Amino acid sequence: MNRQFQSSPGGRPLRGLFVSGTGTDVGKTVALAALLRACLKAGVRVRPVKPVQTGVSGPDDARGDAAVYAAAVAGLGNAVAPATLRRFVMPASPHLAAGREGVHLDVESLRAAVLRHWEGDEDAQGLLLEGAGGLHVPLNDSEDMLDLMESLGLPVLLVGGNYLGGINHLLLSVEAVAARGLTLAGVILSDTQPVAREDEDTLAIRKDNEALLRRRLDERGAQLVLLPFEPDLHSEPRASLAWQALADVCAPLVETVRRACDPCAGEEAAARIEDMQERDRQSLWHPYTSATEPLPVFVMARSRRNRLALADGRELVDGMSSWWTAVHGYNHPRLTAALRRQAGRMPHVMFGGITHEPAVLLAERLLDLLPEGLDRVFFADSGSVAVEVALKMALQYQQGMGRKEKSRFLTPRGGYHGDTLGAMSVCDPVTGMHTLFRGVLAQQIFMERPSCRFDASFDPSCLDDARRAFEEHGHEIAAVILEPVVQGAGGMWFYHPAYLRGLAELCREHGALLIFDEIATGFGRTGKMFALEHAGVAPDILCCGKALTGGIMTLAATVCSQRVAEGICHGGQVFMHGPTFMGNPLACSVALASLDLLAGGAWQRQVAALESSLRTGLSPCADMPGVADVRVLGGIGVVETEQPVNMAALQAFFVQRGVWIRPFNRLIYLMPPYVSHAEDIARLCDAVRAAVMEKKI
Ligand code: PMP
C-alpha cells in the first residue's frame, strides 16, 4: 500500500524523501547534495530543504548545508534555491541551539513549516528533506528528529559512515525507522576518510560492512549505494567534476526519488486502492453490513494525532476517536513506546496460574481511579465480554446468596451494551434487533429511557417506570444494568445524573445489584474521569474498556465490590469465566501508559475546550430544517436528525470535506480525540452544518 504520502490537510500530498544520518559527520549533507545533483540532471525537480540548521548566523552563511547544496548544483542551468526553515547560531543539537536563543522547537510547528514550504513551491516535484545528525537528535525534551520524520511519513534515506562501528549505527537506525512504520528507501554508505591502499584492516572492515549491509537491506527491499571519499569537493576548478563523480554514484537512487515524487504514483496508488477495496469485498465482512451488498470502505494508510491519512494521500480530521477509543490521538509516542517495550519483554502469556507486573499495576491504578467500594478487577478482551462477565457475576452473586429466583436484568430502553448474546439481551429491544434473535436471547425487563435531560432541572417522575418495574419484578431482578449519564450507541442520549441516585436507592431496597457500563463514558469523555462522578453514585459492578488503552489495544475490565466477590465465592465457589487473552501484557502496558497521560491532567482542560467548541459549532444546527435536537456534553456533540441519514452518501460527503465522521441512523455525532485543536473542531462542525444545510441528511 502507498504509505509514504502524507498530505497537508486539503493540499497536494507531500512527496519526496527524508534524508537522515546515523549520526553527525557521516557525510549526510554531501550525500544529499550529490543525490540532488543527480536528480536535477535527470530532470527530477526536487528541492533540498533543511528544516533545522544549527551553527549558522544567516541565510548565506557558508557553514550551512545550503551552501553545500548550492556548490553541488553549481553550473547546472536549472539549479534551485535551497531552503532552510529554522536557523540557529550555536553549532549544536537543535534543542540546545534553539534553547540558547529562547526558542522551543516542536514537531507540530516544524511539520507545518515543511508543508507550507511545499505548498508554496508548486514547481517542485518533491522535497529532499535533511535531518540534523542522527534519528534521535532531540528537538525538545520529549520529541526527536525521528518524530518529525514520522509525522511527515516520507520514505527515508539513511546515510552512515563506512568505518569501524558504522554498521552498528546503521543497523540501529534501520530498526528505528522500521519501528516507526516508515519505509526505508535506501542506505548510502559513505567513506568519510581516505584510506591508504596498505591499510588492509580498514579496507576489510569497509568491505565487510558493505557485504553485511547489502544482505540485510536486500531482505527489506532497500537500495545500497557506496559513496567514495572525494577530496576535491572544495577545490576549484576540480569541484564540479568531483560533484559529478558523486552524482554518478548516486544515479541508481534517482529512480527511487522519481517514484517517491511522481504524481503518477497517485494513479498507481489509485489502482492499488481499488484492488484492495475489491479484495476486501471478496473476503471481508465489516461491522453491521451486508456481505453481499457491502457499504463502501475507505482504505486508510496512516494515522497521527487527530488525523487519518487515506491511502490516496488525503488527510482527514478525525471526529470519531475510532469509536470512543483514541482519546490521546493516534500514534501517541508514549503509548507506542510502551507497546514496543512490552513486546520486547513478553507480549502475551496465559493468565491461568500466572501473573505479571503490567496486570497487577493496572488493576491497582484502576481501583485508585474508581470510587471506594469497587475492589476487584477482572480483565476481559472487549467491551461486550466485560458486559458478559458483569452479568455472570451478578447471577453467580445472587445464586451464592441463595436467591436463585433473581435471574433477570432490568435495564432502560435506549441502552447499548455490546453484540454478544448476553450483552444484546440488555440492549434496546428495538435498535438492538431483538426480533432477529427471539427465542434465543434471554428475556430481560425493560423500563423507560431516563427522560429527564442532563441540562434540565431534575424531574423525579422520570423514575416512576423504574419503580413500577421493581414493584412488578423486584423478586426476579438480579441487577440493573445501564450506561451512566450518557446512553451511547443506543441513541446518544444524555440524562440527568440524579436519576442514578434514585435508581441506586431502588436497587438497594430490592436486593438488586447495580451495574454501570462505563465502556464508552469512562476516561474523561463526559468531562469527568467516569460518568458516575456526575451523580456521586458507586455501583456494585462497573465495566470499562474502549479508551482504557488509549485506543491502541483491545482491553476491557469488569470491576466489582468485595461484597459481590465474596457472594460469588461463598462456600468455595469460583467465578466461571477466563478468556484466553485475559490480562494481555501488551494491552495492560499500553493502558498503564494511557492512564499516565490522563494523570497529567491535561484532559480536563482539553475536554472542556472540546465542549465549548462543539457547542459553538453545532448549536446553529438546532434551528435548521430536518434537525430534531442538538446536544453537547464534554467531548461529545450530537445532531439528531428527524429522519435516518443515508450513511454511505453522508460519509462520502464528509470525506470530500476532509473530515472523518461516521453517522448512523438519526445521529450525526462527534467525539474527537482530546488533543484536537479548536480549528479542527471548527472544521468538523462546519462539515456537519454544511451537511444539514445542503440537505445531505
Ligand atoms: N458497552 C457500551 C456502552 C459500548 O458503547 C460498547 C461498544 N460500542 C460496548 C459495550 C461493547 O464493546 P465492544 O465493542 O468492545 O465489545
XYZ file of C-alpha atoms and ligand atoms in Angstrom:
713
model
C 0.000 0.000 0.000
C 1.141 3.516 -0.762
C 2.128 4.500 2.746
C 4.624 7.222 2.004
C 2.266 10.023 1.120
C 1.112 12.150 3.949
C -0.685 15.146 2.607
C -1.101 18.524 4.114
C -4.766 18.978 5.024
C -6.543 19.759 1.813
C -3.290 20.322 -0.081
C -1.432 18.156 -2.571
C 0.232 15.135 -0.995
C 3.737 15.778 0.287
C 6.291 13.955 -1.843
C 9.996 13.264 -1.641
C 12.471 11.643 0.719
C 13.712 12.363 4.209
C 17.478 12.005 4.369
C 18.879 11.290 7.805
C 22.320 10.395 9.034
C 23.107 7.721 11.572
C 24.961 10.459 13.480
C 26.875 13.649 12.836
C 29.756 13.800 10.361
C 28.804 10.702 8.397
C 28.602 12.502 5.070
C 24.864 13.132 5.029
C 24.983 16.620 3.534
C 27.424 15.600 0.814
C 25.307 12.544 0.031
C 22.132 14.606 -0.201
C 23.846 17.232 -2.319
C 25.202 14.577 -4.696
C 21.781 12.972 -4.959
C 20.264 16.392 -5.587
C 22.670 16.948 -8.477
C 21.916 13.502 -9.874
C 18.159 14.150 -9.673
C 18.302 17.578 -11.277
C 20.475 16.276 -14.084
C 17.950 13.516 -14.675
C 15.143 16.081 -14.796
C 13.598 15.269 -11.411
C 12.747 18.634 -9.882
C 13.440 18.065 -6.213
C 14.154 20.830 -3.705
C 16.596 20.466 -0.831
C 15.091 21.575 2.471
C 16.796 21.734 5.828
C 14.070 22.033 8.483
C 16.524 22.964 11.258
C 20.020 24.267 10.640
C 22.343 24.974 13.542
C 25.750 26.652 13.534
C 24.895 29.457 11.116
C 24.426 33.172 11.552
C 22.316 33.917 8.487
C 20.882 32.525 5.246
C 24.128 32.994 3.331
C 26.428 31.549 5.980
C 28.862 29.258 4.176
C 28.839 26.874 7.144
C 25.226 25.943 6.436
C 24.222 22.845 4.491
C 22.526 25.089 1.943
C 25.961 26.260 0.841
C 26.950 22.637 0.159
C 23.785 22.019 -1.870
C 24.482 25.178 -3.846
C 28.063 24.054 -4.555
C 26.867 20.643 -5.693
C 24.462 22.047 -8.268
C 26.649 24.972 -9.364
C 26.827 25.129 -13.109
C 23.550 23.324 -13.686
C 21.168 25.596 -15.533
C 18.169 24.513 -13.503
C 19.729 24.921 -10.071
C 17.294 25.604 -7.245
C 17.364 27.766 -4.182
C 17.873 25.564 -1.134
C 15.631 26.318 1.820
C 16.466 26.418 5.482
C 13.326 26.685 7.598
C 14.760 27.375 11.069
C 18.269 28.709 11.728
C 20.288 28.899 14.956
C 23.767 30.182 15.687
C 25.116 27.601 18.114
C 26.683 24.589 16.346
C 24.841 22.020 18.447
C 21.796 19.774 18.598
C 18.575 21.621 17.608
C 17.100 21.573 21.121
C 20.225 23.114 22.586
C 20.871 25.650 19.836
C 17.210 26.745 19.805
C 17.094 26.831 23.611
C 20.113 29.140 23.620
C 18.034 31.605 21.606
C 14.971 31.159 23.773
C 13.135 29.173 21.085
C 11.142 25.986 21.728
C 11.144 23.692 18.718
C 8.346 21.188 18.297
C 7.265 18.636 15.734
C 3.881 20.220 15.086
C 5.222 23.605 14.014
C 8.176 22.160 12.084
C 5.822 19.874 10.212
C 3.575 22.829 9.441
C 6.599 24.804 8.182
C 7.626 21.947 5.884
C 4.108 21.659 4.478
C 3.826 25.428 3.995
C 7.100 25.407 2.137
C 5.950 22.510 -0.037
C 2.667 24.190 -0.852
C 4.474 27.417 -1.734
C 6.660 25.728 -4.348
C 4.265 24.375 -6.910
C 7.011 23.735 -9.420
C 8.739 21.212 -7.156
C 8.059 17.531 -7.764
C 9.268 16.618 -4.308
C 11.465 17.582 -1.391
C 14.750 16.148 -0.215
C 14.499 16.924 3.476
C 17.652 16.761 5.510
C 17.638 15.900 9.197
C 20.172 17.124 11.716
C 22.629 14.441 12.783
C 21.023 11.121 13.706
C 17.464 9.960 14.211
C 17.229 10.564 17.926
C 18.667 14.038 17.880
C 16.365 15.913 20.248
C 14.127 18.757 19.111
C 12.938 19.321 22.661
C 12.662 17.353 25.914
C 10.226 14.824 24.515
C 10.474 14.959 20.707
C 13.300 13.904 18.410
C 14.028 14.296 14.700
C 12.543 10.822 14.208
C 9.200 12.143 15.482
C 9.266 14.818 12.795
C 10.078 12.141 10.225
C 7.207 10.001 11.451
C 4.853 12.962 11.284
C 5.732 13.576 7.631
C 5.590 9.923 6.646
C 8.071 10.198 3.744
C 10.338 7.284 2.801
C 13.719 7.534 4.498
C 17.193 7.505 3.025
C 19.826 6.756 5.662
C 23.402 7.889 5.380
C 26.021 6.124 7.516
C 29.774 6.186 7.697
C 31.728 3.222 6.389
C 34.108 2.718 9.291
C 34.569 0.538 12.354
C 31.336 0.829 14.356
C 29.402 2.275 11.430
C 27.495 -0.946 10.862
C 26.119 -0.845 14.382
C 24.827 2.712 13.925
C 23.314 1.829 10.585
C 21.508 -1.280 11.813
C 20.193 0.600 14.858
C 18.905 3.326 12.562
C 17.329 0.822 10.160
C 15.466 -0.737 13.122
C 14.350 2.653 14.441
C 12.963 3.677 11.056
C 11.079 0.383 10.712
C 9.667 0.646 14.241
C 8.012 3.958 13.261
C 6.328 2.347 10.292
C 8.425 4.379 7.843
C 9.616 2.961 4.536
C 13.360 2.639 4.190
C 14.104 3.752 0.640
C 17.807 3.076 0.815
C 21.141 3.484 2.534
C 24.160 5.462 1.448
C 27.318 4.053 2.971
C 29.817 6.835 2.849
C 33.611 6.863 3.081
C 34.287 9.800 5.329
C 38.080 9.462 5.217
C 40.588 8.465 2.562
C 42.216 5.104 3.236
C 45.667 4.097 2.200
C 45.893 1.032 -0.013
C 48.101 -0.698 2.528
C 45.669 -0.231 5.416
C 44.290 -3.711 4.945
C 42.252 -3.920 8.140
C 40.302 -0.755 7.409
C 39.702 -1.871 3.864
C 38.488 -5.257 5.121
C 36.141 -3.597 7.600
C 34.699 -1.415 4.853
C 34.188 -4.370 2.587
C 32.543 -6.415 5.282
C 30.285 -3.529 6.300
C 29.132 -3.312 2.717
C 28.553 -7.038 2.281
C 26.662 -7.436 5.529
C 24.547 -4.397 4.921
C 23.712 -5.498 1.410
C 22.361 -8.812 2.734
C 20.263 -7.132 5.415
C 18.907 -4.469 3.071
C 18.029 -6.984 0.382
C 15.642 -8.594 2.874
C 13.941 -5.218 3.236
C 13.960 -4.307 -0.436
C 16.058 -1.192 0.222
C 18.861 0.025 -2.037
C 22.517 0.406 -1.035
C 24.876 2.927 -2.586
C 28.567 3.340 -1.713
C 29.763 6.912 -1.694
C 33.536 7.183 -2.061
C 35.634 9.821 -0.323
C 36.043 12.738 -2.700
C 38.934 15.048 -1.782
C 38.258 17.729 -4.394
C 34.803 18.980 -3.388
C 36.168 22.288 -2.169
C 38.950 22.873 -4.594
C 38.117 24.733 -7.757
C 38.246 24.046 -10.606
C 38.034 20.330 -9.858
C 34.978 20.677 -7.593
C 32.363 20.412 -10.277
C 33.925 17.247 -11.677
C 34.128 15.847 -8.159
C 30.445 16.584 -7.540
C 29.566 14.990 -10.827
C 31.521 11.874 -9.861
C 29.477 11.615 -6.650
C 26.253 12.321 -8.508
C 27.052 9.465 -10.859
C 27.451 7.154 -7.886
C 24.027 8.243 -6.627
C 22.386 7.693 -10.011
C 20.811 4.340 -9.004
C 18.846 6.233 -6.321
C 17.352 8.697 -8.789
C 14.689 6.194 -9.792
C 13.743 5.806 -6.119
C 13.419 9.570 -5.780
C 11.453 9.781 -9.006
C 8.990 7.197 -7.747
C 8.668 8.977 -4.406
C 7.926 12.224 -6.265
C 5.883 11.037 -9.173
C 2.275 12.221 -9.244
C 1.660 9.165 -11.462
C 2.352 7.204 -8.327
C -1.054 8.643 -7.469
C -2.583 6.750 -10.399
C -0.700 3.632 -9.442
C -1.893 4.120 -5.888
C -5.476 4.602 -7.100
C -5.293 1.253 -8.885
C -3.874 -0.412 -5.768
C -6.590 1.139 -3.634
C -9.317 -0.134 -5.922
C -7.719 -3.551 -5.883
C -7.630 -3.503 -2.092
C -11.283 -2.469 -1.933
C -12.242 -5.236 -4.299
C -10.319 -7.854 -2.340
C -11.937 -6.515 0.809
C -15.362 -7.012 -0.798
C -14.399 -10.573 -1.712
C -13.043 -11.703 1.619
C -14.143 -9.474 4.480
C -17.160 -8.546 6.473
C -17.428 -5.104 8.084
C -19.376 -4.066 11.181
C -23.145 -4.083 10.753
C -23.074 -4.611 6.989
C -24.227 -7.000 4.326
C -21.572 -9.310 2.899
C -23.274 -9.401 -0.465
C -24.144 -5.704 -0.725
C -21.471 -4.076 1.401
C -21.218 -0.349 2.052
C -18.175 1.401 0.551
C -14.987 1.368 2.632
C -12.104 3.837 2.574
C -8.546 2.496 2.610
C -6.616 4.121 5.437
C -2.828 4.165 5.429
C -1.502 6.173 8.361
C -2.681 7.954 11.443
C -1.266 10.585 13.753
C -2.709 12.847 16.434
C -6.229 13.650 15.247
C -5.518 12.967 11.585
C -6.155 9.924 9.444
C -4.410 9.629 6.083
C -6.210 7.769 3.353
C -4.090 5.587 1.105
C -4.618 8.100 -1.712
C -2.787 10.711 0.362
C -5.819 12.713 1.504
C -5.726 13.636 5.135
C -8.882 13.684 7.245
C -9.604 15.390 10.546
C -10.870 12.675 12.853
C -14.173 13.264 14.595
C -14.716 9.767 15.960
C -11.687 8.783 18.074
C -12.242 5.372 16.441
C -15.434 4.717 18.390
C -14.532 6.431 21.679
C -11.054 4.941 21.969
C -8.231 7.196 20.691
C -8.599 9.888 23.347
C -4.937 10.974 23.177
C -4.998 10.917 19.385
C -3.373 8.290 17.198
C 0.210 7.013 17.430
C 0.860 8.744 20.737
C 4.613 8.228 21.226
C 4.247 7.291 24.910
C 1.712 4.601 24.040
C 3.569 3.159 21.080
C 6.788 3.169 23.116
C 5.041 1.243 25.926
C 3.848 -1.265 23.369
C 7.311 -1.732 21.882
C 8.886 -2.100 25.333
C 6.442 -4.763 26.430
C 6.661 -6.526 23.061
C 10.356 -6.934 23.715
C 9.745 -8.437 27.154
C 6.656 -10.599 26.990
C 3.848 -9.868 24.522
C 1.498 -12.431 25.967
C 1.264 -15.212 28.480
C -1.720 -17.157 29.792
C -3.299 -15.723 32.937
C -4.251 -19.058 34.492
C -1.767 -19.676 37.300
C 0.425 -16.752 36.173
C 0.508 -13.065 36.953
C 2.691 -10.194 35.796
C 3.523 -6.643 36.680
C 1.504 -4.869 33.947
C -1.723 -6.591 35.086
C -1.116 -6.010 38.796
C -0.167 -2.361 38.304
C -3.112 -1.715 36.020
C -5.595 -3.282 38.437
C -4.252 -1.105 41.245
C -4.334 2.021 39.095
C -7.930 1.366 38.052
C -9.036 0.808 41.634
C -7.360 4.081 42.621
C -9.317 5.936 39.951
C -12.674 4.354 40.790
C -14.833 5.232 43.775
C -14.465 3.499 47.112
C -16.281 0.182 47.197
C -15.001 -1.160 43.881
C -12.296 -3.569 44.903
C -11.548 -6.305 42.415
C -10.675 -6.300 38.709
C -11.437 -8.969 36.143
C -9.806 -8.302 32.759
C -11.638 -9.106 29.543
C -10.680 -8.624 25.936
C -13.536 -6.450 24.697
C -16.407 -4.386 25.993
C -19.022 -6.987 25.156
C -17.106 -9.647 27.049
C -16.733 -7.308 30.024
C -20.530 -6.954 29.996
C -20.998 -10.736 29.815
C -18.665 -11.009 32.791
C -20.662 -8.400 34.724
C -23.949 -10.201 34.011
C -22.470 -13.540 35.035
C -21.036 -12.000 38.189
C -24.460 -10.673 39.148
C -26.108 -14.056 38.501
C -23.462 -16.013 40.411
C -23.677 -13.487 43.241
C -27.424 -13.912 43.613
C -27.035 -17.712 43.463
C -24.300 -17.544 46.062
C -26.624 -15.555 48.275
C -29.259 -18.259 47.892
C -31.566 -16.085 45.737
C -31.852 -18.289 42.668
C -35.081 -16.621 41.530
C -33.122 -13.416 40.921
C -32.044 -14.320 37.418
C -33.170 -11.449 35.187
C -31.880 -7.987 34.434
C -33.675 -4.680 34.473
C -32.416 -2.078 32.034
C -33.664 1.141 30.448
C -34.702 1.275 26.826
C -32.230 3.028 24.528
C -29.241 1.232 26.035
C -26.353 -0.428 24.253
C -24.001 -2.932 25.872
C -22.427 -4.984 23.094
C -23.117 -7.601 20.496
C -22.690 -10.939 22.253
C -25.880 -12.749 23.223
C -25.952 -11.784 26.892
C -24.991 -8.173 26.196
C -27.506 -7.981 23.355
C -30.305 -9.140 25.650
C -29.922 -5.909 27.633
C -29.576 -3.636 24.572
C -32.592 -1.624 23.474
C -35.095 -4.201 22.198
C -35.830 -2.218 19.017
C -32.445 -0.859 17.911
C -30.830 -3.982 19.408
C -32.777 -6.111 16.904
C -34.237 -8.465 19.470
C -36.751 -9.772 16.957
C -33.891 -11.341 14.992
C -32.901 -13.491 17.944
C -36.272 -14.179 19.522
C -36.264 -17.414 21.474
C -32.514 -17.315 21.984
C -31.985 -14.019 23.778
C -32.757 -14.074 27.481
C -35.971 -12.159 28.184
C -34.985 -9.162 30.256
C -37.123 -6.477 31.840
C -37.174 -3.065 30.182
C -38.114 0.275 31.668
C -38.467 3.677 30.045
C -35.402 5.539 28.963
C -34.448 8.123 31.658
C -36.449 11.003 30.245
C -35.024 13.918 32.182
C -32.390 15.729 30.122
C -28.929 16.268 31.543
C -29.302 20.026 31.173
C -32.884 20.302 32.530
C -33.874 20.529 36.188
C -34.475 17.099 37.621
C -37.990 15.722 37.460
C -38.358 12.854 39.968
C -41.264 11.389 37.974
C -38.685 10.087 35.464
C -38.083 7.300 37.991
C -41.725 6.217 38.044
C -41.241 3.470 35.474
C -38.234 2.074 37.322
C -40.358 1.970 40.473
C -43.143 0.177 38.583
C -40.672 -2.367 37.178
C -39.342 -3.121 40.632
C -42.845 -3.431 42.056
C -43.773 -5.950 39.368
C -40.490 -7.828 39.039
C -38.384 -6.985 42.116
C -38.254 -10.605 43.247
C -36.619 -11.764 39.981
C -34.256 -8.863 39.274
C -30.620 -9.863 39.792
C -29.257 -6.492 38.754
C -29.923 -3.280 36.898
C -27.505 -2.536 34.104
C -27.186 0.842 32.406
C -24.802 3.382 30.965
C -24.482 6.212 33.473
C -25.497 9.694 32.214
C -24.779 9.022 28.502
C -26.545 6.333 26.564
C -24.137 5.816 23.667
C -24.740 3.707 20.596
C -28.406 3.245 21.558
C -29.201 6.908 20.881
C -26.562 9.286 22.234
C -28.924 10.439 24.938
C -27.689 12.492 27.926
C -29.860 12.198 31.029
C -29.907 13.740 34.472
C -27.423 12.262 36.967
C -29.993 12.445 39.792
C -31.775 9.559 38.049
C -28.856 7.335 39.042
C -29.176 8.257 42.713
C -32.860 7.297 42.720
C -32.121 4.089 40.855
C -29.343 3.098 43.276
C -31.845 3.553 46.103
C -34.394 1.285 44.388
C -31.716 -1.384 43.807
C -30.803 -1.341 47.474
C -34.459 -1.653 48.532
C -34.983 -4.662 46.265
C -31.702 -6.542 46.743
C -30.637 -5.953 43.139
C -27.068 -5.166 42.156
C -26.283 -2.009 40.198
C -24.050 -2.393 37.125
C -22.624 0.667 35.380
C -21.434 0.203 31.830
C -18.748 2.901 31.515
C -17.214 1.327 28.430
C -17.994 4.398 26.327
C -18.123 7.071 29.017
C -15.009 6.163 31.020
C -11.700 8.042 30.986
C -12.840 11.605 30.697
C -15.184 11.705 27.707
C -18.107 13.273 29.609
C -15.901 15.802 31.388
C -15.434 13.568 34.464
C -12.985 10.684 34.662
C -16.007 8.379 34.986
C -19.576 9.484 34.252
C -20.688 8.157 37.648
C -18.896 11.154 39.186
C -21.676 13.415 37.838
C -24.016 11.555 40.201
C -21.725 10.619 43.068
C -23.013 7.048 42.954
C -20.846 3.921 43.188
C -22.225 0.779 41.508
C -21.636 -2.799 42.666
C -20.096 -3.715 39.330
C -18.536 -1.486 36.667
C -17.394 -2.235 33.120
C -14.813 -0.154 31.306
C -12.947 -0.599 28.038
C -12.533 1.383 24.796
C -10.336 4.356 25.912
C -8.706 2.180 28.591
C -5.712 1.608 26.297
C -5.955 4.991 24.583
C -7.266 3.228 21.509
C -4.274 1.026 20.765
C -5.151 -2.437 22.022
C -8.369 -4.185 22.804
C -8.836 -4.472 26.559
C -11.725 -4.136 28.957
C -12.248 -4.663 32.651
C -15.102 -5.607 34.929
C -14.631 -4.281 38.431
C -16.742 -5.380 41.388
C -17.097 -4.754 45.103
C -15.653 -7.055 47.726
C -19.245 -7.833 48.743
C -20.010 -9.131 45.243
C -16.743 -11.091 45.108
C -17.457 -12.712 48.459
C -21.034 -13.503 47.470
C -19.825 -15.268 44.320
C -17.083 -17.215 46.069
C -19.259 -18.128 49.027
C -18.924 -21.803 50.020
C -15.851 -22.487 47.882
C -17.423 -21.404 44.579
C -15.321 -19.966 41.768
C -16.179 -17.417 39.109
C -16.711 -19.235 35.833
C -15.010 -17.139 33.201
C -11.472 -16.992 31.796
C -10.696 -15.509 28.361
C -7.606 -16.817 26.569
C -6.129 -13.354 26.212
C -7.087 -12.280 29.731
C -4.722 -9.651 31.138
C -2.729 -9.459 27.895
C 0.555 -7.791 28.933
C 0.799 -5.638 25.799
C -2.665 -4.231 26.384
C -2.074 -3.734 30.115
C 1.208 -1.899 29.463
C -0.380 0.446 26.950
C -3.278 1.033 29.339
C -0.820 1.994 32.077
C 0.845 4.466 29.710
C -2.565 5.863 28.791
C -3.500 6.289 32.459
C -0.162 8.059 32.985
C -1.124 10.530 30.278
C -4.530 11.058 31.880
C -2.866 11.518 35.265
C -1.064 14.520 33.745
C -4.485 16.175 33.975
C -4.461 17.979 30.599
C -7.561 16.043 29.560
C -9.797 18.145 31.812
C -8.868 21.387 30.069
C -8.941 19.666 26.678
C -12.399 18.149 27.155
C -13.742 21.473 28.473
C -12.343 23.175 25.353
C -13.892 20.484 23.152
C -17.236 21.012 24.849
C -17.208 24.724 24.202
C -16.039 24.369 20.563
C -18.653 21.691 19.888
C -21.364 23.855 21.434
C -20.383 26.860 19.339
C -20.033 24.813 16.177
C -23.119 22.628 16.399
C -25.744 24.782 18.117
C -26.651 26.662 14.867
C -27.954 23.304 13.576
C -30.742 23.363 16.165
C -32.813 25.790 14.075
C -32.227 24.084 10.756
C -34.880 22.036 8.982
C -34.557 18.286 9.404
C -32.874 18.548 12.818
C -34.691 17.154 15.852
C -32.187 18.041 18.574
C -28.642 19.228 19.214
C -26.850 18.304 22.446
C -23.312 18.522 23.727
C -21.686 17.057 26.819
C -17.954 17.005 27.468
C -16.253 15.746 24.330
C -19.467 14.505 22.701
C -21.517 16.544 20.237
C -24.731 15.206 18.737
C -27.025 16.390 15.964
C -30.128 14.228 15.952
C -31.986 14.330 12.669
C -35.688 13.797 12.076
C -35.127 11.062 9.501
C -32.464 8.340 9.317
C -29.456 9.549 7.308
C -28.088 7.912 4.173
C -24.906 6.697 5.805
C -22.881 5.916 2.656
C -23.734 9.208 0.926
C -23.157 11.297 4.027
C -19.877 9.530 4.777
C -18.633 10.291 1.252
C -19.717 13.930 1.638
C -17.711 14.208 4.854
C -14.603 12.609 3.337
C -14.872 15.040 0.445
C -14.729 17.831 3.014
C -11.657 16.356 4.703
C -13.278 15.020 7.864
C -13.918 11.566 9.247
C -17.416 11.374 10.718
C -19.448 8.174 10.747
C -23.125 8.891 11.283
C -25.729 6.229 11.905
C -29.495 6.064 11.961
C -30.695 9.555 13.015
C -27.425 10.573 14.629
C -24.547 12.656 13.366
C -22.184 12.758 16.285
C -18.679 13.935 17.046
C -16.301 12.688 19.719
C -12.881 13.866 18.596
C -9.579 12.988 20.271
C -8.976 15.207 23.315
C -5.830 16.621 21.700
C -7.714 18.138 18.733
C -7.142 21.852 18.188
C -10.072 24.281 18.092
C -9.601 24.884 14.325
C -10.043 21.189 13.662
C -13.188 21.036 15.784
C -14.480 24.023 13.845
C -13.757 22.140 10.632
C -15.696 19.108 11.848
C -18.635 21.275 12.908
C -18.546 23.207 9.606
C -18.867 19.902 7.777
C -21.838 18.839 9.919
C -23.550 22.209 9.414
C -22.902 22.009 5.672
C -24.400 18.510 5.560
C -27.556 19.781 7.225
C -27.749 22.990 5.194
C -27.093 21.313 1.892
C -29.729 18.722 2.782
C -27.327 15.799 2.686
C -29.095 14.266 5.679
N -20.984 -1.059 26.144
C -21.024 0.165 25.605
C -21.653 1.291 26.379
C -20.490 0.389 24.347
O -20.559 1.611 23.802
C -19.896 -0.698 23.658
C -19.279 -0.518 22.279
N -19.823 0.428 21.482
C -19.880 -1.967 24.263
C -20.425 -2.103 25.498
C -19.275 -3.146 23.559
O -17.908 -3.035 23.482
P -17.081 -3.848 22.376
O -17.473 -3.282 21.061
O -15.651 -3.571 22.747
O -17.430 -5.276 22.528
